[in-house]
C-alpha cells in the first residue's frame, strides 16, 4: 500500500507551532520585505475563513488584515526546512512507513507492507499522531494502490472531517472518489494538460481513468500516460521519474560565516547551477524562485537577521543564466551589511514539464541558442566534473 503525507497549511502551521499564543488566531505567512510589496504564501484555517487567499499582495488587504486582527508572519524558510527534516527523522525512527522519502518541504511518500484497510488506517494514524506529538504540525494522509491514488486519498483526508486526517482509498471506492475530483486537481496533470483534456470532454479524474489509451497518448505526454495508468490502479510512477516535483532546492550552512555580498553570491551561484541542472535533467521548467539568507541563530552575541524573497517569473525556464540574473537581483533586495551569514538557500518552485511548453514567438531563436548552450555546459560538467563550467551572478 502506498502512503502520502501532506502537511496542512505548512508555513502557517510552522509559525503556529513555534510561536506560543498563535493557536486559534488567523495567521498568514508572507514574503513581506517591509515595503508592503510581498504576497500571502500560506494561511491558517481561521485566515481562510475570512476570505483571504494565497497569492494576494499584502498592500491590497492591509486594512482588512488589521481590522480582523490577522497575524502576519514573515516567511522563514530556514525554519520550515528544519521542521520538515524533523518530521522526516521522527517518522524514519518510528519505523512504520517503509521507503519513506521527502518529496517537497511539506510532502512525503512511503509504503506499508499491509493491505487490510483497517490495519493500514491504524498504522498511518500512529504516524500522523507522532508527527503532531513531536512537531505540532497537522497532516493529511492518503493510502492506496499507487502514488497518484494515494494523493487522491489525501485530498479527501484533508477536505472531509469524517476521515480525521486519514483516508484509505480501496479499489471498490476508487471510481466514486475519482468522479468527485476535477481532472485539473490530479497530480501531474497541470494547467496546460487540463485545458487539452477538458476540451476533449475529460472533466473529472474518473473521465481520465476511463479514457482510451489512444486518446490519452494523443492528449498527454509520457508522464501523463503514467498518471493515466496510476489512476487505474497500475503503479507507474517512481519518485525519480516524475517530472513535475513541486520544488527543487539547495541550501547549506557555511563552515565559516560570510559577511560580504560577493561571498553570498558565490554560494548562491553554486546552488542555482545545481538546481537548474536538476531541472534540465528531469525535463522541467520552473516559474517561481525563492532565495533566503540567515545568520547564526545559536550565536546570541551576534546581531540576528533572517530574510527571504520569492519571485514569480514571466515565463517558466531552466536556463541557468536567466535564473542567476534573477537570483542576483533578489540577493540585492535582501542582503544587509553588518551581519555574519551562516546559511543561505535557493528554492525553485512552480515546476512544470518542458514537453509541449509554449514558446514566445519573438524569442524562440534566442531561447533555442540558450538551450543549446545549457546542453553544452551540462555535457562538459558531466565529463570533467561539477562547476568545470560556471556562470556568474
Short mmCIF file of C-alpha atoms in Angstrom, two decimals:
data_model
loop_
_atom_site.label_atom_id
_atom_site.label_comp_id
_atom_site.label_asym_id
_atom_site.label_seq_id
_atom_site.Cartn_x
_atom_site.Cartn_y
_atom_site.Cartn_z
CA UNK A 1 0.00 0.00 0.00
CA UNK A 2 1.37 3.42 -1.00
CA UNK A 3 1.28 6.25 1.54
CA UNK A 4 1.23 10.02 1.00
CA UNK A 5 1.62 12.53 3.85
CA UNK A 6 0.89 16.20 3.24
CA UNK A 7 1.31 18.92 5.88
CA UNK A 8 -1.71 21.21 6.29
CA UNK A 9 -1.08 24.91 5.52
CA UNK A 10 2.54 24.13 6.20
CA UNK A 11 4.19 27.55 6.53
CA UNK A 12 1.35 28.82 8.72
CA UNK A 13 1.37 25.62 10.78
CA UNK A 14 5.11 26.03 11.39
CA UNK A 15 4.61 29.56 12.70
CA UNK A 16 1.77 28.45 14.99
CA UNK A 17 3.85 25.50 16.25
CA UNK A 18 6.83 27.68 17.15
CA UNK A 19 5.13 30.85 18.39
CA UNK A 20 3.06 30.39 21.56
CA UNK A 21 -0.21 32.29 21.50
CA UNK A 22 -1.00 31.94 17.79
CA UNK A 23 -3.18 28.84 18.17
CA UNK A 24 -6.74 29.61 17.10
CA UNK A 25 -5.85 33.00 15.62
CA UNK A 26 -5.98 33.96 11.93
CA UNK A 27 -2.38 33.70 10.70
CA UNK A 28 -0.86 34.40 7.29
CA UNK A 29 2.71 33.93 6.14
CA UNK A 30 4.06 36.38 3.57
CA UNK A 31 7.34 37.20 1.90
CA UNK A 32 7.00 40.76 3.23
CA UNK A 33 10.05 42.90 2.51
CA UNK A 34 8.85 45.68 4.81
CA UNK A 35 7.63 47.83 1.93
CA UNK A 36 4.25 46.16 1.55
CA UNK A 37 5.16 44.54 -1.77
CA UNK A 38 5.04 40.93 -0.59
CA UNK A 39 2.29 38.39 -1.19
CA UNK A 40 0.49 35.88 1.04
CA UNK A 41 2.15 32.47 0.82
CA UNK A 42 0.15 30.46 3.38
CA UNK A 43 -2.86 30.84 5.66
CA UNK A 44 -4.26 29.17 8.75
CA UNK A 45 -7.82 27.83 8.63
CA UNK A 46 -9.00 30.90 10.57
CA UNK A 47 -7.44 33.23 7.99
CA UNK A 48 -9.00 31.29 5.11
CA UNK A 49 -12.39 31.66 6.80
CA UNK A 50 -12.01 35.44 6.46
CA UNK A 51 -11.87 35.11 2.68
CA UNK A 52 -8.12 35.63 2.36
CA UNK A 53 -6.29 33.63 -0.31
CA UNK A 54 -2.77 32.69 -1.32
CA UNK A 55 -1.09 35.00 -3.82
CA UNK A 56 -2.89 38.18 -2.73
CA UNK A 57 -0.48 41.16 -2.44
CA UNK A 58 -0.28 42.45 1.12
CA UNK A 59 -0.94 46.05 0.15
CA UNK A 60 -4.37 45.10 -1.23
CA UNK A 61 -5.58 43.64 2.07
CA UNK A 62 -3.54 45.63 4.60
CA UNK A 63 -6.64 47.30 6.08
CA UNK A 64 -8.54 44.01 6.27
CA UNK A 65 -5.64 42.27 8.00
CA UNK A 66 -5.56 44.98 10.63
CA UNK A 67 -9.33 45.14 11.10
CA UNK A 68 -9.67 41.36 11.51
CA UNK A 69 -6.66 41.01 13.79
CA UNK A 70 -4.75 38.79 11.39
CA UNK A 71 -1.20 37.97 12.48
CA UNK A 72 1.23 38.42 9.58
CA UNK A 73 4.39 36.32 9.86
CA UNK A 74 7.39 36.86 7.66
CA UNK A 75 8.40 33.71 5.79
CA UNK A 76 11.30 31.87 7.44
CA UNK A 77 12.37 29.17 5.01
CA UNK A 78 15.19 28.00 7.25
CA UNK A 79 12.64 27.23 9.96
CA UNK A 80 10.35 25.41 7.53
CA UNK A 81 13.20 23.27 6.20
CA UNK A 82 14.33 22.42 9.73
CA UNK A 83 10.85 21.31 10.81
CA UNK A 84 10.49 19.26 7.62
CA UNK A 85 13.76 17.50 8.43
CA UNK A 86 12.48 16.83 11.97
CA UNK A 87 9.31 15.26 10.57
CA UNK A 88 11.37 13.10 8.25
CA UNK A 89 13.61 11.95 11.09
CA UNK A 90 10.84 11.11 13.56
CA UNK A 91 8.94 9.00 11.01
CA UNK A 92 12.10 7.17 9.98
CA UNK A 93 12.88 6.39 13.62
CA UNK A 94 9.31 5.18 14.20
CA UNK A 95 9.90 2.54 11.52
CA UNK A 96 6.28 2.02 10.41
CA UNK A 97 6.40 3.58 6.93
CA UNK A 98 8.87 1.90 4.59
CA UNK A 99 10.76 3.53 1.69
CA UNK A 100 9.98 6.88 3.33
CA UNK A 101 11.17 9.86 1.26
CA UNK A 102 10.71 13.62 1.29
CA UNK A 103 9.11 14.79 -1.94
CA UNK A 104 8.98 18.50 -1.09
CA UNK A 105 9.27 20.60 2.05
CA UNK A 106 5.73 19.66 3.10
CA UNK A 107 5.11 16.32 1.38
CA UNK A 108 6.35 12.77 1.95
CA UNK A 109 5.80 9.38 0.35
CA UNK A 110 6.31 5.82 1.50
CA UNK A 111 4.89 2.31 1.51
CA UNK A 112 3.28 -0.03 4.03
CA UNK A 113 3.65 -3.84 3.82
CA UNK A 114 -0.03 -4.11 4.81
CA UNK A 115 -3.15 -4.32 2.62
CA UNK A 116 -6.09 -4.75 5.04
CA UNK A 117 -7.74 -1.28 5.17
CA UNK A 118 -8.38 -1.24 8.92
CA UNK A 119 -4.75 -2.16 9.64
CA UNK A 120 -3.47 0.43 7.17
CA UNK A 121 -5.58 3.11 8.83
CA UNK A 122 -4.39 2.10 12.31
CA UNK A 123 -0.72 2.26 11.39
CA UNK A 124 -0.95 5.51 9.43
CA UNK A 125 -2.90 7.12 12.27
CA UNK A 126 0.02 6.25 14.54
CA UNK A 127 2.36 8.07 12.13
CA UNK A 128 0.06 11.10 11.93
CA UNK A 129 -0.19 11.27 15.73
CA UNK A 130 3.59 11.03 16.14
CA UNK A 131 4.16 13.95 13.76
CA UNK A 132 1.72 16.01 15.82
CA UNK A 133 3.19 14.99 19.18
CA UNK A 134 6.78 15.75 18.21
CA UNK A 135 6.34 18.70 15.84
CA UNK A 136 2.77 20.05 16.34
CA UNK A 137 2.22 20.00 12.59
CA UNK A 138 -1.20 18.75 11.39
CA UNK A 139 -1.04 16.45 8.35
CA UNK A 140 -3.38 14.70 5.96
CA UNK A 141 -2.57 11.11 5.00
CA UNK A 142 -3.75 9.13 1.97
CA UNK A 143 -3.22 5.45 1.23
CA UNK A 144 -4.00 3.49 -1.93
CA UNK A 145 -2.69 1.21 -4.69
CA UNK A 146 -0.46 3.81 -6.38
CA UNK A 147 1.29 7.07 -5.52
CA UNK A 148 -1.22 9.08 -7.55
CA UNK A 149 -4.22 7.40 -5.92
CA UNK A 150 -2.61 7.97 -2.52
CA UNK A 151 -2.51 11.70 -3.38
CA UNK A 152 -6.19 11.49 -4.33
CA UNK A 153 -6.89 9.88 -0.96
CA UNK A 154 -5.02 12.69 0.81
CA UNK A 155 -7.29 15.22 -0.92
CA UNK A 156 -10.30 13.63 0.77
CA UNK A 157 -8.46 13.20 4.08
CA UNK A 158 -7.85 16.96 4.17
CA UNK A 159 -11.23 18.14 2.88
CA UNK A 160 -13.64 15.81 4.71
CA UNK A 161 -13.56 15.91 8.51
CA UNK A 162 -15.08 12.45 8.81
CA UNK A 163 -11.80 10.88 7.74
CA UNK A 164 -9.99 12.51 10.70
CA UNK A 165 -6.92 13.13 8.60
CA UNK A 166 -6.51 9.60 7.20
CA UNK A 167 -8.19 8.22 4.06
CA UNK A 168 -7.61 4.68 2.80
CA UNK A 169 -8.83 4.54 -0.80
CA UNK A 170 -9.67 0.93 -1.67
CA UNK A 171 -10.41 -0.34 -5.22
CA UNK A 172 -14.15 -0.61 -4.55
CA UNK A 173 -14.31 3.11 -3.68
CA UNK A 174 -11.93 4.33 -6.38
CA UNK A 175 -14.50 5.17 -9.06
CA UNK A 176 -16.64 7.19 -6.64
CA UNK A 177 -13.61 9.15 -5.40
CA UNK A 178 -12.32 9.89 -8.90
CA UNK A 179 -15.76 11.06 -10.03
CA UNK A 180 -15.65 13.76 -7.31
CA UNK A 181 -12.21 15.07 -8.28
CA UNK A 182 -11.65 17.58 -11.09
CA UNK A 183 -9.11 16.44 -13.64
CA UNK A 184 -7.08 19.62 -13.04
CA UNK A 185 -6.60 18.57 -9.41
CA UNK A 186 -4.93 15.28 -10.35
CA UNK A 187 -1.22 15.13 -9.53
CA UNK A 188 0.79 15.58 -12.72
CA UNK A 189 -1.93 16.97 -14.99
CA UNK A 190 -1.09 20.68 -14.86
CA UNK A 191 -2.93 23.65 -16.33
CA UNK A 192 -1.99 23.15 -19.98
CA UNK A 193 -2.90 19.46 -19.98
CA UNK A 194 -6.11 20.29 -18.12
CA UNK A 195 -7.21 22.55 -20.97
CA UNK A 196 -6.46 19.82 -23.53
CA UNK A 197 -8.35 17.22 -21.52
CA UNK A 198 -11.36 19.41 -20.80
CA UNK A 199 -11.51 20.32 -24.48
CA UNK A 200 -11.85 16.61 -25.22
CA UNK A 201 -14.65 16.23 -22.68
CA UNK A 202 -12.47 14.80 -19.90
CA UNK A 203 -13.57 16.81 -16.86
CA UNK A 204 -13.11 14.53 -13.85
CA UNK A 205 -10.34 12.18 -12.75
CA UNK A 206 -12.71 9.29 -13.50
CA UNK A 207 -13.15 10.54 -17.07
CA UNK A 208 -9.37 10.39 -17.47
CA UNK A 209 -9.11 6.91 -15.92
CA UNK A 210 -11.86 5.62 -18.25
CA UNK A 211 -10.49 7.25 -21.40
CA UNK A 212 -8.98 5.02 -24.07
CA UNK A 213 -5.23 4.61 -24.29
CA UNK A 214 -5.09 6.04 -27.82
CA UNK A 215 -6.89 9.24 -26.76
CA UNK A 216 -4.73 9.68 -23.66
CA UNK A 217 -1.49 9.17 -25.59
CA UNK A 218 -2.63 11.79 -28.11
CA UNK A 219 -3.57 14.36 -25.46
CA UNK A 220 -0.81 13.82 -22.90
CA UNK A 221 2.94 13.25 -22.76
CA UNK A 222 4.79 10.25 -21.29
CA UNK A 223 4.26 11.49 -17.74
CA UNK A 224 0.55 11.85 -18.48
CA UNK A 225 0.38 8.24 -19.58
CA UNK A 226 1.91 7.20 -16.27
CA UNK A 227 -0.74 9.25 -14.47
CA UNK A 228 -3.45 7.53 -16.50
CA UNK A 229 -2.16 4.09 -15.50
CA UNK A 230 -1.86 5.11 -11.86
CA UNK A 231 -5.48 6.28 -11.76
CA UNK A 232 -6.46 2.82 -12.99
CA UNK A 233 -4.59 1.21 -10.09
CA UNK A 234 -1.44 0.26 -12.04
CA UNK A 235 1.78 1.53 -10.38
CA UNK A 236 3.73 3.50 -12.98
CA UNK A 237 5.32 6.43 -11.12
CA UNK A 238 8.57 6.36 -9.23
CA UNK A 239 9.81 9.44 -7.44
CA UNK A 240 12.83 9.51 -9.75
CA UNK A 241 10.79 9.60 -12.96
CA UNK A 242 8.01 12.01 -12.02
CA UNK A 243 8.86 15.17 -13.95
CA UNK A 244 6.88 17.75 -12.05
CA UNK A 245 8.11 17.77 -8.49
CA UNK A 246 6.78 20.71 -6.52
CA UNK A 247 10.16 22.17 -5.72
CA UNK A 248 13.89 21.72 -6.22
CA UNK A 249 16.13 23.28 -3.62
CA UNK A 250 19.67 23.55 -2.40
CA UNK A 251 20.87 25.17 0.81
CA UNK A 252 23.90 24.97 3.02
CA UNK A 253 25.26 26.02 6.42
CA UNK A 254 28.63 27.63 5.88
CA UNK A 255 31.64 26.34 7.86
CA UNK A 256 32.82 29.97 8.19
CA UNK A 257 30.28 32.77 8.42
CA UNK A 258 30.10 35.12 5.41
CA UNK A 259 29.91 38.90 5.79
CA UNK A 260 30.11 40.25 2.23
CA UNK A 261 27.66 40.22 -0.64
CA UNK A 262 30.11 38.58 -3.05
CA UNK A 263 30.68 35.68 -0.68
CA UNK A 264 26.94 35.01 -0.55
CA UNK A 265 26.68 35.44 -4.33
CA UNK A 266 29.34 32.77 -4.83
CA UNK A 267 27.42 30.27 -2.71
CA UNK A 268 24.10 31.09 -4.37
CA UNK A 269 25.71 30.73 -7.79
CA UNK A 270 26.61 27.14 -6.93
CA UNK A 271 23.10 26.45 -5.55
CA UNK A 272 21.37 27.84 -8.65
CA UNK A 273 23.60 25.85 -11.00
CA UNK A 274 22.83 22.60 -9.19
CA UNK A 275 19.09 23.26 -9.11
CA UNK A 276 18.99 24.27 -12.78
CA UNK A 277 20.94 21.16 -13.78
CA UNK A 278 18.39 19.01 -11.94
CA UNK A 279 15.57 20.86 -13.71
CA UNK A 280 17.03 20.13 -17.13
CA UNK A 281 17.93 16.54 -16.29
CA UNK A 282 14.31 15.73 -15.43
CA UNK A 283 12.90 17.73 -18.34
CA UNK A 284 11.32 20.50 -16.28
CA UNK A 285 11.00 24.28 -16.04
CA UNK A 286 10.38 26.47 -13.00
CA UNK A 287 8.18 29.55 -12.67
CA UNK A 288 8.95 30.58 -9.08
CA UNK A 289 12.26 31.35 -7.35
CA UNK A 290 12.83 31.79 -3.62
CA UNK A 291 16.10 32.95 -2.01
CA UNK A 292 16.76 33.11 1.73
CA UNK A 293 19.65 34.07 3.99
CA UNK A 294 20.09 33.52 7.73
CA UNK A 295 22.56 34.50 10.41
CA UNK A 296 23.62 32.06 13.14
CA UNK A 297 20.63 31.70 15.47
CA UNK A 298 22.83 29.95 18.05
CA UNK A 299 25.09 32.99 18.43
CA UNK A 300 23.21 35.26 20.83
CA UNK A 301 26.24 37.51 20.96
CA UNK A 302 25.84 38.46 17.29
CA UNK A 303 23.20 40.61 15.56
CA UNK A 304 20.45 38.45 14.06
CA UNK A 305 18.94 38.84 10.60
CA UNK A 306 16.82 36.44 8.54
CA UNK A 307 15.20 37.30 5.26
CA UNK A 308 13.84 35.74 2.10
CA UNK A 309 12.09 36.78 -1.07
CA UNK A 310 10.07 34.95 -3.74
CA UNK A 311 9.65 35.99 -7.36
CA UNK A 312 7.30 34.62 -10.00
CA UNK A 313 9.00 34.51 -13.40
CA UNK A 314 7.43 35.99 -16.51
CA UNK A 315 7.77 32.60 -18.18
CA UNK A 316 8.99 29.19 -16.94
CA UNK A 317 12.67 28.46 -17.52
CA UNK A 318 15.54 26.07 -16.80
CA UNK A 319 18.17 28.46 -18.13
CA UNK A 320 20.98 28.88 -15.60
CA UNK A 321 21.89 32.36 -16.84
CA UNK A 322 18.31 33.63 -16.51
CA UNK A 323 17.98 32.14 -13.03
CA UNK A 324 21.33 33.59 -11.93
CA UNK A 325 20.30 37.05 -13.11
CA UNK A 326 17.04 36.76 -11.17
CA UNK A 327 18.77 35.48 -8.04
CA UNK A 328 21.37 38.25 -8.23
CA UNK A 329 18.61 40.87 -8.16
CA UNK A 330 16.89 39.06 -5.31
CA UNK A 331 20.11 38.96 -3.30
CA UNK A 332 20.43 42.72 -3.70
CA UNK A 333 16.97 43.08 -2.13
CA UNK A 334 17.67 41.03 1.00
CA UNK A 335 21.41 41.44 1.64
CA UNK A 336 22.29 43.76 4.53
CA UNK A 337 25.77 44.85 5.57
CA UNK A 338 26.91 44.35 9.12
CA UNK A 339 25.71 40.76 9.58
CA UNK A 340 27.52 37.43 9.63
CA UNK A 341 25.61 34.95 7.49
CA UNK A 342 25.60 31.28 8.43
CA UNK A 343 23.15 29.79 5.93
CA UNK A 344 21.54 30.53 2.57
CA UNK A 345 19.45 28.67 0.04
CA UNK A 346 17.60 28.66 -3.27
CA UNK A 347 14.23 27.02 -3.92
CA UNK A 348 12.82 26.60 -7.43
CA UNK A 349 9.04 26.14 -7.45
CA UNK A 350 6.13 26.11 -9.87
CA UNK A 351 7.68 23.11 -11.62
CA UNK A 352 6.19 22.17 -14.99
CA UNK A 353 7.22 19.79 -17.74
CA UNK A 354 9.12 21.28 -20.69
CA UNK A 355 7.22 18.96 -23.06
CA UNK A 356 4.85 20.95 -25.20
CA UNK A 357 5.72 24.21 -23.44
CA UNK A 358 4.50 27.23 -25.39
CA UNK A 359 7.45 29.30 -26.64
CA UNK A 360 7.38 33.04 -27.19
CA UNK A 361 7.23 33.64 -30.95
CA UNK A 362 9.56 36.64 -30.69
CA UNK A 363 12.26 34.95 -28.57
CA UNK A 364 12.19 31.38 -29.86
CA UNK A 365 15.55 31.68 -31.67
CA UNK A 366 17.33 33.16 -28.65
CA UNK A 367 15.72 30.55 -26.40
CA UNK A 368 16.98 27.78 -28.64
CA UNK A 369 20.53 29.19 -28.56
CA UNK A 370 20.45 29.32 -24.75
CA UNK A 371 19.06 25.78 -24.59
CA UNK A 372 21.97 24.52 -26.71
CA UNK A 373 24.40 26.46 -24.51
CA UNK A 374 22.98 24.76 -21.41
CA UNK A 375 23.31 21.35 -23.08
CA UNK A 376 26.97 22.02 -23.86
CA UNK A 377 27.67 23.24 -20.32
CA UNK A 378 25.92 20.21 -18.81
CA UNK A 379 27.93 17.89 -21.05
CA UNK A 380 31.24 19.47 -20.04
CA UNK A 381 30.36 19.33 -16.35
CA UNK A 382 29.35 15.67 -16.62
CA UNK A 383 32.64 14.84 -18.31
CA UNK A 384 35.08 16.95 -16.32
CA UNK A 385 33.27 17.43 -13.02
CA UNK A 386 30.77 19.84 -11.42
CA UNK A 387 31.46 23.56 -11.97
CA UNK A 388 34.03 22.95 -14.72
CA UNK A 389 31.82 25.46 -16.50
CA UNK A 390 30.29 28.03 -14.14
CA UNK A 391 28.24 31.19 -14.55
CA UNK A 392 28.45 34.47 -12.65
CA UNK A 393 25.76 36.47 -10.88
#
